[in-house]
């Protein structure tokens, strides 16, 4: 049964994209299946209005699993001494990007642990080589680095940067990422934005010790910073980490965070994250029906992919682009044309209102 107050709050959120902290909490805390479905459906309508049926694909190349950090949730943490470590050479990364381009991908996401082996200059060279050979949009996701590194990478041709703030709670952040501070990460995000990167961020839903209020604050931060992409992913427990016996995040709660984020941000890019897809076989479809409009496609060569074990269950099976096309058609969607930038979306002026890029 959908309560009247729930229906009214949801309708206001859908119509105005403005909800108070209390209202977000109210929507997020429902346990009623029909109310949850109504929330996801509202986000689906907002996605259709602002973005349409296009789903943009991103090719992800996980080029190194070395990491100097010790995040409690992540299988790549330096304390995981069982993990076999690898680094792809510049040649291998370039060839993988060229393959993605040949298959029609226009964006390559270069992701790794925080690996100082990849110095400012090495990443610069890599960006230049990929740009020269493929003209692809280049997104980086290599963690917290100095403003000088970011600046050099932007000048070399880097277009986007993905750095999830993970949780808006400074205490939980500090507990989950020993030796790191939320302020420093937010500062990195500001530097990236000021340098002209399209900036992606995001959170993890279901971290041990996280409250509903923390998630409400995450959503408020998403809206305040007006990120160009927001990755909402469930926590997935990895046995070789200190959180090995913590339960996985809930699919429903993840979908609801995603859905409210869609209501409040309207036209930002929201991926059906890999973690959602791994958590539940229906996760991808459910996320695409609750506000998501992006698919990350793992392009890491299979010999390395098994070792990029942020969490268990990442498939070594390569999905063909035709399978993605068929899947999208079956749910009434289609692969997006163009590079799928936020700017492009804003310029297309879908829905009649243009939001301005905000400086955090
Ligand atoms: N080292 C970089 C990028 C690689 S990690 C960084 O930390 O920014 C990419 C993402 O994996 C992280 O942002 C985190 O949100 C996610 N992640 C790591 N371990 C996870 C887990 N156990 N469950 C869900 N997401 C996880
Ligand atoms: Fe390293 Fe990123 Fe994993 Fe933290 S989340 S251990 S920084 S790869």
mmCIF file of C-alpha atoms and ligand atoms in Angstrom:
data_model
loop_
_atom_site.group_PDB
_atom_site.id
_atom_site.type_symbol
_atom_site.label_atom_id
_atom_site.label_comp_id
_atom_site.label_asym_id
_atom_site.label_seq_id
_atom_site.Cartn_x
_atom_site.Cartn_y
_atom_site.Cartn_z
ATOM 1 C CA UNK A 1 0.000 0.000 0.000
ATOM 2 C CA UNK A 2 1.382 3.376 -0.991
ATOM 3 C CA UNK A 3 0.880 5.953 1.736
ATOM 4 C CA UNK A 4 -0.525 9.299 0.662
ATOM 5 C CA UNK A 5 2.406 11.206 2.170
ATOM 6 C CA UNK A 6 4.836 8.979 0.261
ATOM 7 C CA UNK A 7 3.020 9.518 -3.046
ATOM 8 C CA UNK A 8 2.897 13.290 -2.483
ATOM 9 C CA UNK A 9 6.567 13.582 -1.552
ATOM 10 C CA UNK A 10 7.570 11.473 -4.521
ATOM 11 C CA UNK A 11 5.443 13.515 -6.895
ATOM 12 C CA UNK A 12 7.020 16.724 -5.632
ATOM 13 C CA UNK A 13 10.511 15.249 -6.021
ATOM 14 C CA UNK A 14 9.740 14.194 -9.572
ATOM 15 C CA UNK A 15 8.228 17.537 -10.515
ATOM 16 C CA UNK A 16 10.646 19.963 -8.856
ATOM 17 C CA UNK A 17 13.857 17.959 -8.267
ATOM 18 C CA UNK A 18 13.942 19.537 -4.813
ATOM 19 C CA UNK A 19 13.509 17.543 -1.628
ATOM 20 C CA UNK A 20 14.455 18.397 1.933
ATOM 21 C CA UNK A 21 16.782 16.219 3.987
ATOM 22 C CA UNK A 22 13.749 14.857 5.880
ATOM 23 C CA UNK A 23 11.902 14.067 2.655
ATOM 24 C CA UNK A 24 14.879 12.205 1.187
ATOM 25 C CA UNK A 25 15.109 10.229 4.425
ATOM 26 C CA UNK A 26 11.394 9.487 4.263
ATOM 27 C CA UNK A 27 11.592 8.130 0.707
ATOM 28 C CA UNK A 28 14.753 6.149 1.395
ATOM 29 C CA UNK A 29 13.457 4.497 4.545
ATOM 30 C CA UNK A 30 10.430 2.818 3.022
ATOM 31 C CA UNK A 31 10.313 -0.956 3.262
ATOM 32 C CA UNK A 32 7.055 -1.302 1.345
ATOM 33 C CA UNK A 33 7.596 -3.065 -2.022
ATOM 34 C CA UNK A 34 4.978 -0.990 -3.814
ATOM 35 C CA UNK A 35 6.408 2.292 -2.544
ATOM 36 C CA UNK A 36 9.893 1.246 -3.584
ATOM 37 C CA UNK A 37 8.619 0.322 -7.046
ATOM 38 C CA UNK A 38 6.877 3.697 -7.321
ATOM 39 C CA UNK A 39 10.140 5.451 -6.465
ATOM 40 C CA UNK A 40 12.112 3.501 -9.081
ATOM 41 C CA UNK A 41 9.395 4.112 -11.695
ATOM 42 C CA UNK A 42 9.460 7.868 -11.014
ATOM 43 C CA UNK A 43 13.245 7.876 -11.544
ATOM 44 C CA UNK A 44 12.742 5.971 -14.789
ATOM 45 C CA UNK A 45 10.363 8.673 -16.027
ATOM 46 C CA UNK A 46 12.800 11.441 -15.079
ATOM 47 C CA UNK A 47 15.586 9.596 -16.936
ATOM 48 C CA UNK A 48 13.336 9.250 -19.991
ATOM 49 C CA UNK A 49 12.453 12.942 -19.898
ATOM 50 C CA UNK A 50 15.964 14.327 -19.506
ATOM 51 C CA UNK A 51 18.059 11.718 -21.245
ATOM 52 C CA UNK A 52 15.812 9.506 -23.365
ATOM 53 C CA UNK A 53 16.319 5.833 -24.181
ATOM 54 C CA UNK A 54 20.040 6.050 -25.024
ATOM 55 C CA UNK A 55 22.458 4.064 -22.907
ATOM 56 C CA UNK A 56 26.074 5.105 -23.346
ATOM 57 C CA UNK A 57 28.774 2.480 -23.135
ATOM 58 C CA UNK A 58 32.190 2.996 -21.575
ATOM 59 C CA UNK A 59 35.112 0.623 -22.091
ATOM 60 C CA UNK A 60 36.976 0.091 -18.824
ATOM 61 C CA UNK A 61 40.625 -0.974 -18.857
ATOM 62 C CA UNK A 62 41.906 -1.966 -15.415
ATOM 63 C CA UNK A 63 45.572 -1.532 -16.119
ATOM 64 C CA UNK A 64 47.203 -2.149 -12.715
ATOM 65 C CA UNK A 65 46.062 -3.827 -9.513
ATOM 66 C CA UNK A 66 48.949 -2.560 -7.393
ATOM 67 C CA UNK A 67 47.721 -0.260 -4.639
ATOM 68 C CA UNK A 68 49.446 1.658 -1.878
ATOM 69 C CA UNK A 69 46.203 2.120 0.093
ATOM 70 C CA UNK A 70 44.576 -0.211 2.555
ATOM 71 C CA UNK A 71 40.848 0.448 2.172
ATOM 72 C CA UNK A 72 39.016 -1.992 4.420
ATOM 73 C CA UNK A 73 36.475 -2.922 1.753
ATOM 74 C CA UNK A 74 38.718 -3.519 -1.246
ATOM 75 C CA UNK A 75 40.457 -6.664 -2.443
ATOM 76 C CA UNK A 76 43.268 -4.636 -4.025
ATOM 77 C CA UNK A 77 44.332 -3.207 -0.640
ATOM 78 C CA UNK A 78 48.042 -3.511 -0.038
ATOM 79 C CA UNK A 79 47.384 -5.775 2.969
ATOM 80 C CA UNK A 80 46.002 -8.471 0.660
ATOM 81 C CA UNK A 81 49.227 -10.345 0.150
ATOM 82 C CA UNK A 82 47.615 -13.354 -1.517
ATOM 83 C CA UNK A 83 46.622 -11.376 -4.598
ATOM 84 C CA UNK A 84 48.795 -11.785 -7.692
ATOM 85 C CA UNK A 85 49.719 -8.285 -8.871
ATOM 86 C CA UNK A 86 50.049 -7.125 -12.483
ATOM 87 C CA UNK A 87 50.733 -4.018 -14.498
ATOM 88 C CA UNK A 88 49.833 -3.672 -18.153
ATOM 89 C CA UNK A 89 52.458 -2.073 -20.373
ATOM 90 C CA UNK A 90 51.726 1.115 -22.267
ATOM 91 C CA UNK A 91 51.636 -0.946 -25.478
ATOM 92 C CA UNK A 92 49.035 -3.349 -24.012
ATOM 93 C CA UNK A 93 46.855 -0.504 -22.721
ATOM 94 C CA UNK A 94 47.039 1.240 -26.077
ATOM 95 C CA UNK A 95 46.219 -1.933 -28.032
ATOM 96 C CA UNK A 96 43.275 -2.650 -25.737
ATOM 97 C CA UNK A 97 41.965 0.889 -26.261
ATOM 98 C CA UNK A 98 42.317 0.535 -30.041
ATOM 99 C CA UNK A 99 40.292 -2.703 -29.892
ATOM 100 C CA UNK A 100 37.554 -0.926 -27.923
ATOM 101 C CA UNK A 101 37.505 1.885 -30.478
ATOM 102 C CA UNK A 102 37.236 -0.629 -33.342
ATOM 103 C CA UNK A 103 34.196 -2.147 -31.643
ATOM 104 C CA UNK A 104 32.524 1.246 -31.531
ATOM 105 C CA UNK A 105 33.335 2.436 -27.998
ATOM 106 C CA UNK A 106 34.025 6.166 -27.845
ATOM 107 C CA UNK A 107 35.141 6.439 -24.234
ATOM 108 C CA UNK A 108 37.910 4.517 -22.518
ATOM 109 C CA UNK A 109 38.108 4.537 -18.722
ATOM 110 C CA UNK A 110 41.633 3.848 -17.456
ATOM 111 C CA UNK A 111 41.378 2.523 -13.920
ATOM 112 C CA UNK A 112 43.918 1.196 -11.416
ATOM 113 C CA UNK A 113 44.810 0.947 -7.760
ATOM 114 C CA UNK A 114 46.792 3.895 -6.428
ATOM 115 C CA UNK A 115 50.025 2.845 -8.058
ATOM 116 C CA UNK A 116 52.944 5.316 -7.902
ATOM 117 C CA UNK A 117 54.732 3.318 -10.614
ATOM 118 C CA UNK A 118 52.509 5.251 -13.004
ATOM 119 C CA UNK A 119 54.177 8.597 -12.544
ATOM 120 C CA UNK A 120 52.785 11.846 -13.843
ATOM 121 C CA UNK A 121 54.915 11.448 -16.990
ATOM 122 C CA UNK A 122 53.930 7.822 -17.645
ATOM 123 C CA UNK A 123 50.218 8.641 -17.493
ATOM 124 C CA UNK A 124 50.787 11.737 -19.633
ATOM 125 C CA UNK A 125 52.513 9.621 -22.299
ATOM 126 C CA UNK A 126 49.700 7.106 -22.137
ATOM 127 C CA UNK A 127 46.998 9.748 -22.589
ATOM 128 C CA UNK A 128 48.850 11.312 -25.535
ATOM 129 C CA UNK A 129 49.343 7.942 -27.240
ATOM 130 C CA UNK A 130 45.690 6.903 -26.849
ATOM 131 C CA UNK A 131 44.449 10.298 -28.047
ATOM 132 C CA UNK A 132 46.772 10.240 -31.037
ATOM 133 C CA UNK A 133 45.867 6.684 -32.082
ATOM 134 C CA UNK A 134 42.146 6.579 -31.248
ATOM 135 C CA UNK A 135 40.802 10.104 -30.598
ATOM 136 C CA UNK A 136 38.704 8.495 -27.868
ATOM 137 C CA UNK A 137 37.355 10.376 -24.886
ATOM 138 C CA UNK A 138 39.736 9.487 -22.043
ATOM 139 C CA UNK A 139 38.482 9.050 -18.492
ATOM 140 C CA UNK A 140 40.947 8.401 -15.677
ATOM 141 C CA UNK A 141 40.258 6.693 -12.376
ATOM 142 C CA UNK A 142 43.579 6.328 -10.612
ATOM 143 C CA UNK A 143 42.819 7.817 -7.203
ATOM 144 C CA UNK A 144 44.040 10.817 -5.232
ATOM 145 C CA UNK A 145 46.945 12.639 -6.849
ATOM 146 C CA UNK A 146 48.434 16.132 -6.693
ATOM 147 C CA UNK A 147 46.836 19.092 -8.470
ATOM 148 C CA UNK A 148 50.004 19.234 -10.616
ATOM 149 C CA UNK A 149 49.481 15.636 -11.796
ATOM 150 C CA UNK A 150 45.841 16.317 -12.632
ATOM 151 C CA UNK A 151 46.796 19.501 -14.457
ATOM 152 C CA UNK A 152 49.411 17.716 -16.585
ATOM 153 C CA UNK A 153 46.933 14.957 -17.459
ATOM 154 C CA UNK A 154 44.292 17.478 -18.456
ATOM 155 C CA UNK A 155 46.821 19.291 -20.663
ATOM 156 C CA UNK A 156 47.815 15.962 -22.243
ATOM 157 C CA UNK A 157 44.203 15.341 -23.314
ATOM 158 C CA UNK A 158 42.440 13.740 -20.333
ATOM 159 C CA UNK A 159 38.715 14.523 -20.537
ATOM 160 C CA UNK A 160 37.068 12.978 -17.499
ATOM 161 C CA UNK A 161 38.007 11.780 -14.032
ATOM 162 C CA UNK A 162 36.198 9.368 -11.755
ATOM 163 C CA UNK A 163 36.874 9.616 -8.030
ATOM 164 C CA UNK A 164 34.126 8.341 -5.760
ATOM 165 C CA UNK A 165 34.000 10.046 -2.373
ATOM 166 C CA UNK A 166 32.665 6.669 -1.133
ATOM 167 C CA UNK A 167 30.883 8.068 1.927
ATOM 168 C CA UNK A 168 30.051 11.602 3.027
ATOM 169 C CA UNK A 169 30.652 10.683 6.672
ATOM 170 C CA UNK A 170 34.159 11.871 7.623
ATOM 171 C CA UNK A 171 34.291 9.309 10.444
ATOM 172 C CA UNK A 172 33.234 6.351 8.338
ATOM 173 C CA UNK A 173 35.559 7.514 5.543
ATOM 174 C CA UNK A 174 38.514 7.631 7.919
ATOM 175 C CA UNK A 175 37.650 4.219 9.362
ATOM 176 C CA UNK A 176 37.252 2.646 5.915
ATOM 177 C CA UNK A 177 40.300 4.285 4.355
ATOM 178 C CA UNK A 178 43.049 4.308 6.995
ATOM 179 C CA UNK A 179 45.384 7.271 6.651
ATOM 180 C CA UNK A 180 43.015 9.148 4.316
ATOM 181 C CA UNK A 181 40.705 12.083 4.924
ATOM 182 C CA UNK A 182 37.434 12.968 3.260
ATOM 183 C CA UNK A 183 38.535 16.627 2.997
ATOM 184 C CA UNK A 184 41.541 15.650 0.895
ATOM 185 C CA UNK A 185 39.375 13.623 -1.457
ATOM 186 C CA UNK A 186 36.853 16.449 -1.807
ATOM 187 C CA UNK A 187 39.753 18.779 -2.494
ATOM 188 C CA UNK A 188 40.904 16.495 -5.311
ATOM 189 C CA UNK A 189 37.381 16.680 -6.759
ATOM 190 C CA UNK A 190 37.486 20.490 -6.622
ATOM 191 C CA UNK A 191 40.877 20.577 -8.326
ATOM 192 C CA UNK A 192 39.623 18.281 -11.071
ATOM 193 C CA UNK A 193 36.552 20.407 -11.648
ATOM 194 C CA UNK A 194 38.617 23.624 -11.743
ATOM 195 C CA UNK A 195 40.907 22.089 -14.358
ATOM 196 C CA UNK A 196 37.936 21.483 -16.637
ATOM 197 C CA UNK A 197 37.582 17.724 -16.299
ATOM 198 C CA UNK A 198 34.097 16.274 -16.449
ATOM 199 C CA UNK A 199 34.004 14.915 -12.932
ATOM 200 C CA UNK A 200 32.440 11.672 -11.782
ATOM 201 C CA UNK A 201 32.031 10.651 -8.166
ATOM 202 C CA UNK A 202 29.909 8.252 -6.177
ATOM 203 C CA UNK A 203 29.418 6.198 -3.056
ATOM 204 C CA UNK A 204 29.222 2.675 -1.675
ATOM 205 C CA UNK A 205 25.884 1.550 -0.227
ATOM 206 C CA UNK A 206 25.973 -0.862 2.686
ATOM 207 C CA UNK A 207 29.359 -0.235 4.261
ATOM 208 C CA UNK A 208 29.610 -1.654 7.750
ATOM 209 C CA UNK A 209 28.568 1.079 10.214
ATOM 210 C CA UNK A 210 26.866 3.239 7.556
ATOM 211 C CA UNK A 211 23.460 4.672 8.523
ATOM 212 C CA UNK A 212 20.501 5.805 6.448
ATOM 213 C CA UNK A 213 21.359 9.370 7.457
ATOM 214 C CA UNK A 214 24.837 8.888 5.951
ATOM 215 C CA UNK A 215 23.197 7.868 2.665
ATOM 216 C CA UNK A 216 20.888 10.895 2.780
ATOM 217 C CA UNK A 217 23.994 13.069 3.197
ATOM 218 C CA UNK A 218 25.659 11.294 0.248
ATOM 219 C CA UNK A 219 22.674 12.194 -1.954
ATOM 220 C CA UNK A 220 22.729 15.812 -0.764
ATOM 221 C CA UNK A 221 26.424 15.995 -1.609
ATOM 222 C CA UNK A 222 25.756 14.540 -5.087
ATOM 223 C CA UNK A 223 23.253 17.287 -5.730
ATOM 224 C CA UNK A 224 25.377 20.053 -4.230
ATOM 225 C CA UNK A 225 28.432 19.244 -6.358
ATOM 226 C CA UNK A 226 26.376 18.570 -9.472
ATOM 227 C CA UNK A 227 28.795 15.849 -10.601
ATOM 228 C CA UNK A 228 28.746 14.911 -14.278
ATOM 229 C CA UNK A 229 28.560 11.244 -13.392
ATOM 230 C CA UNK A 230 27.549 9.540 -10.148
ATOM 231 C CA UNK A 231 28.329 5.879 -9.520
ATOM 232 C CA UNK A 232 26.135 4.352 -6.819
ATOM 233 C CA UNK A 233 27.326 0.841 -6.022
ATOM 234 C CA UNK A 234 26.507 -1.700 -3.329
ATOM 235 C CA UNK A 235 29.217 -2.947 -0.984
ATOM 236 C CA UNK A 236 30.299 -6.450 -1.951
ATOM 237 C CA UNK A 237 32.133 -8.394 0.706
ATOM 238 C CA UNK A 238 35.591 -9.683 -0.189
ATOM 239 C CA UNK A 239 36.862 -12.564 1.986
ATOM 240 C CA UNK A 240 40.485 -11.384 1.921
ATOM 241 C CA UNK A 241 39.675 -8.045 3.576
ATOM 242 C CA UNK A 242 38.832 -6.958 7.136
ATOM 243 C CA UNK A 243 35.175 -6.684 5.993
ATOM 244 C CA UNK A 244 35.167 -10.292 4.782
ATOM 245 C CA UNK A 245 32.369 -11.275 7.153
ATOM 246 C CA UNK A 246 30.221 -8.155 6.642
ATOM 247 C CA UNK A 247 27.039 -8.680 4.633
ATOM 248 C CA UNK A 248 26.721 -7.337 1.094
ATOM 249 C CA UNK A 249 24.813 -4.106 0.529
ATOM 250 C CA UNK A 250 21.120 -4.401 -0.329
ATOM 251 C CA UNK A 251 20.029 -4.223 -3.968
ATOM 252 C CA UNK A 252 16.776 -2.433 -3.105
ATOM 253 C CA UNK A 253 18.495 0.234 -1.030
ATOM 254 C CA UNK A 254 21.102 0.773 -3.766
ATOM 255 C CA UNK A 255 18.318 1.170 -6.343
ATOM 256 C CA UNK A 256 16.525 3.653 -4.095
ATOM 257 C CA UNK A 257 19.681 5.764 -3.612
ATOM 258 C CA UNK A 258 20.147 5.683 -7.384
ATOM 259 C CA UNK A 259 16.505 6.612 -7.994
ATOM 260 C CA UNK A 260 16.495 9.579 -5.600
ATOM 261 C CA UNK A 261 19.774 10.729 -7.129
ATOM 262 C CA UNK A 262 18.083 10.685 -10.544
ATOM 263 C CA UNK A 263 15.112 12.692 -9.235
ATOM 264 C CA UNK A 264 17.379 15.344 -7.758
ATOM 265 C CA UNK A 265 20.057 15.611 -10.440
ATOM 266 C CA UNK A 266 17.802 15.102 -13.467
ATOM 267 C CA UNK A 267 20.315 14.837 -16.280
ATOM 268 C CA UNK A 268 23.557 13.591 -14.806
ATOM 269 C CA UNK A 269 25.064 10.322 -15.984
ATOM 270 C CA UNK A 270 24.251 7.394 -13.693
ATOM 271 C CA UNK A 271 25.827 4.031 -14.487
ATOM 272 C CA UNK A 272 24.310 0.646 -13.784
ATOM 273 C CA UNK A 273 27.496 -0.072 -11.847
ATOM 274 C CA UNK A 274 29.454 -3.301 -12.171
ATOM 275 C CA UNK A 275 28.865 -3.915 -8.460
ATOM 276 C CA UNK A 276 25.054 -3.798 -8.914
ATOM 277 C CA UNK A 277 25.346 -6.246 -11.775
ATOM 278 C CA UNK A 278 27.494 -8.612 -9.720
ATOM 279 C CA UNK A 279 25.325 -8.373 -6.612
ATOM 280 C CA UNK A 280 22.252 -9.616 -8.441
ATOM 281 C CA UNK A 281 21.698 -11.179 -11.873
ATOM 282 C CA UNK A 282 18.785 -8.772 -12.390
ATOM 283 C CA UNK A 283 20.733 -5.808 -11.044
ATOM 284 C CA UNK A 284 21.633 -4.345 -14.428
ATOM 285 C CA UNK A 285 18.086 -4.360 -15.732
ATOM 286 C CA UNK A 286 16.738 -3.079 -12.417
ATOM 287 C CA UNK A 287 19.237 -0.193 -12.314
ATOM 288 C CA UNK A 288 18.467 0.797 -15.914
ATOM 289 C CA UNK A 289 14.796 0.905 -14.882
ATOM 290 C CA UNK A 290 15.523 3.028 -11.790
ATOM 291 C CA UNK A 291 17.354 5.959 -13.339
ATOM 292 C CA UNK A 292 20.597 4.579 -14.789
ATOM 293 C CA UNK A 293 21.736 5.445 -18.328
ATOM 294 C CA UNK A 294 25.337 4.222 -18.587
ATOM 295 C CA UNK A 295 26.937 0.783 -18.861
ATOM 296 C CA UNK A 296 30.561 0.172 -17.963
ATOM 297 C CA UNK A 297 31.969 -2.607 -20.108
ATOM 298 C CA UNK A 298 35.014 -4.450 -18.803
ATOM 299 C CA UNK A 299 37.670 -4.415 -21.501
ATOM 300 C CA UNK A 300 40.561 -5.620 -19.370
ATOM 301 C CA UNK A 301 42.246 -8.537 -21.141
ATOM 302 C CA UNK A 302 40.978 -11.799 -19.554
ATOM 303 C CA UNK A 303 44.471 -12.803 -18.391
ATOM 304 C CA UNK A 304 44.498 -9.785 -16.073
ATOM 305 C CA UNK A 305 40.800 -9.373 -15.338
ATOM 306 C CA UNK A 306 40.671 -12.198 -12.791
ATOM 307 C CA UNK A 307 43.281 -10.370 -10.686
ATOM 308 C CA UNK A 308 41.483 -7.021 -10.623
ATOM 309 C CA UNK A 309 39.483 -8.394 -7.768
ATOM 310 C CA UNK A 310 38.145 -5.295 -6.016
ATOM 311 C CA UNK A 311 35.346 -7.659 -4.987
ATOM 312 C CA UNK A 312 34.725 -11.300 -5.911
ATOM 313 C CA UNK A 313 32.541 -12.388 -8.800
ATOM 314 C CA UNK A 314 33.862 -10.182 -11.600
ATOM 315 C CA UNK A 315 33.311 -12.296 -14.657
ATOM 316 C CA UNK A 316 36.139 -13.390 -16.924
ATOM 317 C CA UNK A 317 33.590 -14.040 -19.655
ATOM 318 C CA UNK A 318 33.666 -11.409 -22.400
ATOM 319 C CA UNK A 319 30.251 -10.087 -23.384
ATOM 320 C CA UNK A 320 29.923 -9.244 -27.071
ATOM 321 C CA UNK A 321 28.620 -5.850 -28.095
ATOM 322 C CA UNK A 322 25.801 -7.588 -29.985
ATOM 323 C CA UNK A 323 24.634 -9.178 -26.734
ATOM 324 C CA UNK A 324 24.482 -5.713 -25.163
ATOM 325 C CA UNK A 325 22.571 -4.350 -28.151
ATOM 326 C CA UNK A 326 20.050 -7.210 -27.987
ATOM 327 C CA UNK A 327 19.658 -6.824 -24.248
ATOM 328 C CA UNK A 328 19.034 -3.078 -24.549
ATOM 329 C CA UNK A 329 16.522 -3.581 -27.351
ATOM 330 C CA UNK A 330 14.684 -6.144 -25.216
ATOM 331 C CA UNK A 331 14.142 -3.503 -22.519
ATOM 332 C CA UNK A 332 13.189 -0.719 -24.953
ATOM 333 C CA UNK A 333 16.536 1.068 -24.869
ATOM 334 C CA UNK A 334 19.368 1.557 -27.342
ATOM 335 C CA UNK A 335 23.078 2.237 -27.477
ATOM 336 C CA UNK A 336 23.766 5.976 -27.347
ATOM 337 C CA UNK A 337 25.381 7.778 -30.272
ATOM 338 C CA UNK A 338 28.007 10.490 -29.815
ATOM 339 C CA UNK A 339 30.528 10.589 -26.989
ATOM 340 C CA UNK A 340 27.877 10.797 -24.290
ATOM 341 C CA UNK A 341 29.259 13.781 -22.417
ATOM 342 C CA UNK A 342 27.214 15.702 -19.892
ATOM 343 C CA UNK A 343 27.803 18.865 -21.899
ATOM 344 C CA UNK A 344 26.365 17.234 -24.997
ATOM 345 C CA UNK A 345 23.270 16.351 -23.001
ATOM 346 C CA UNK A 346 22.889 19.871 -21.681
ATOM 347 C CA UNK A 347 23.334 21.351 -25.135
ATOM 348 C CA UNK A 348 20.666 19.061 -26.557
ATOM 349 C CA UNK A 349 18.412 20.905 -24.120
ATOM 350 C CA UNK A 350 16.120 17.950 -23.672
ATOM 351 C CA UNK A 351 13.238 18.719 -21.381
ATOM 352 C CA UNK A 352 13.533 22.442 -21.932
ATOM 353 C CA UNK A 353 15.679 23.463 -18.975
ATOM 354 C CA UNK A 354 19.449 23.844 -19.032
ATOM 355 C CA UNK A 355 21.294 23.395 -15.781
ATOM 356 C CA UNK A 356 24.537 25.251 -15.282
ATOM 357 C CA UNK A 357 27.762 23.547 -14.278
ATOM 358 C CA UNK A 358 28.338 24.469 -10.670
ATOM 359 C CA UNK A 359 31.653 24.936 -9.018
ATOM 360 C CA UNK A 360 31.743 23.015 -5.759
HETATM 361 N N1 LIG B 1 41.930 3.185 -6.696
HETATM 362 C C1 LIG B 1 40.977 4.063 -7.280
HETATM 363 C C2 LIG B 1 40.156 3.409 -8.365
HETATM 364 C C3 LIG B 1 39.941 1.925 -8.255
HETATM 365 S S1 LIG B 1 38.837 1.420 -7.017
HETATM 366 C C4 LIG B 1 40.065 4.633 -6.204
HETATM 367 O O1 LIG B 1 39.993 4.063 -5.127
HETATM 368 O O2 LIG B 1 39.461 5.663 -6.479
HETATM 369 C C5 LIG B 1 37.282 1.747 -7.788
HETATM 370 C C6 LIG B 1 36.095 1.700 -6.881
HETATM 371 O O3 LIG B 1 35.855 0.385 -6.432
HETATM 372 C C7 LIG B 1 36.181 2.485 -5.605
HETATM 373 O O4 LIG B 1 35.850 3.826 -5.813
HETATM 374 C C8 LIG B 1 35.184 1.778 -4.688
HETATM 375 O O5 LIG B 1 33.966 2.505 -4.609
HETATM 376 C C9 LIG B 1 34.925 0.463 -5.382
HETATM 377 N N2 LIG B 1 35.077 -0.679 -4.460
HETATM 378 C C10 LIG B 1 36.210 -1.144 -3.923
HETATM 379 N N3 LIG B 1 35.946 -2.213 -3.137
HETATM 380 C C11 LIG B 1 34.612 -2.403 -3.168
HETATM 381 C C12 LIG B 1 33.731 -3.357 -2.563
HETATM 382 N N4 LIG B 1 34.177 -4.317 -1.768
HETATM 383 N N5 LIG B 1 32.414 -3.257 -2.826
HETATM 384 C C13 LIG B 1 31.949 -2.289 -3.649
HETATM 385 N N6 LIG B 1 32.728 -1.377 -4.242
HETATM 386 C C14 LIG B 1 34.060 -1.427 -4.008
HETATM 387 FE FE1 LIG B 2 43.241 0.964 -3.613
HETATM 388 FE FE2 LIG B 2 41.074 2.114 -4.717
HETATM 389 FE FE3 LIG B 2 40.966 -0.356 -3.612
HETATM 390 FE FE4 LIG B 2 41.283 1.740 -2.008
HETATM 391 S S1 LIG B 2 39.473 1.315 -3.335
HETATM 392 S S2 LIG B 2 42.455 -0.196 -1.887
HETATM 393 S S3 LIG B 2 42.550 3.092 -3.278
HETATM 394 S S4 LIG B 2 42.103 0.249 -5.404
#
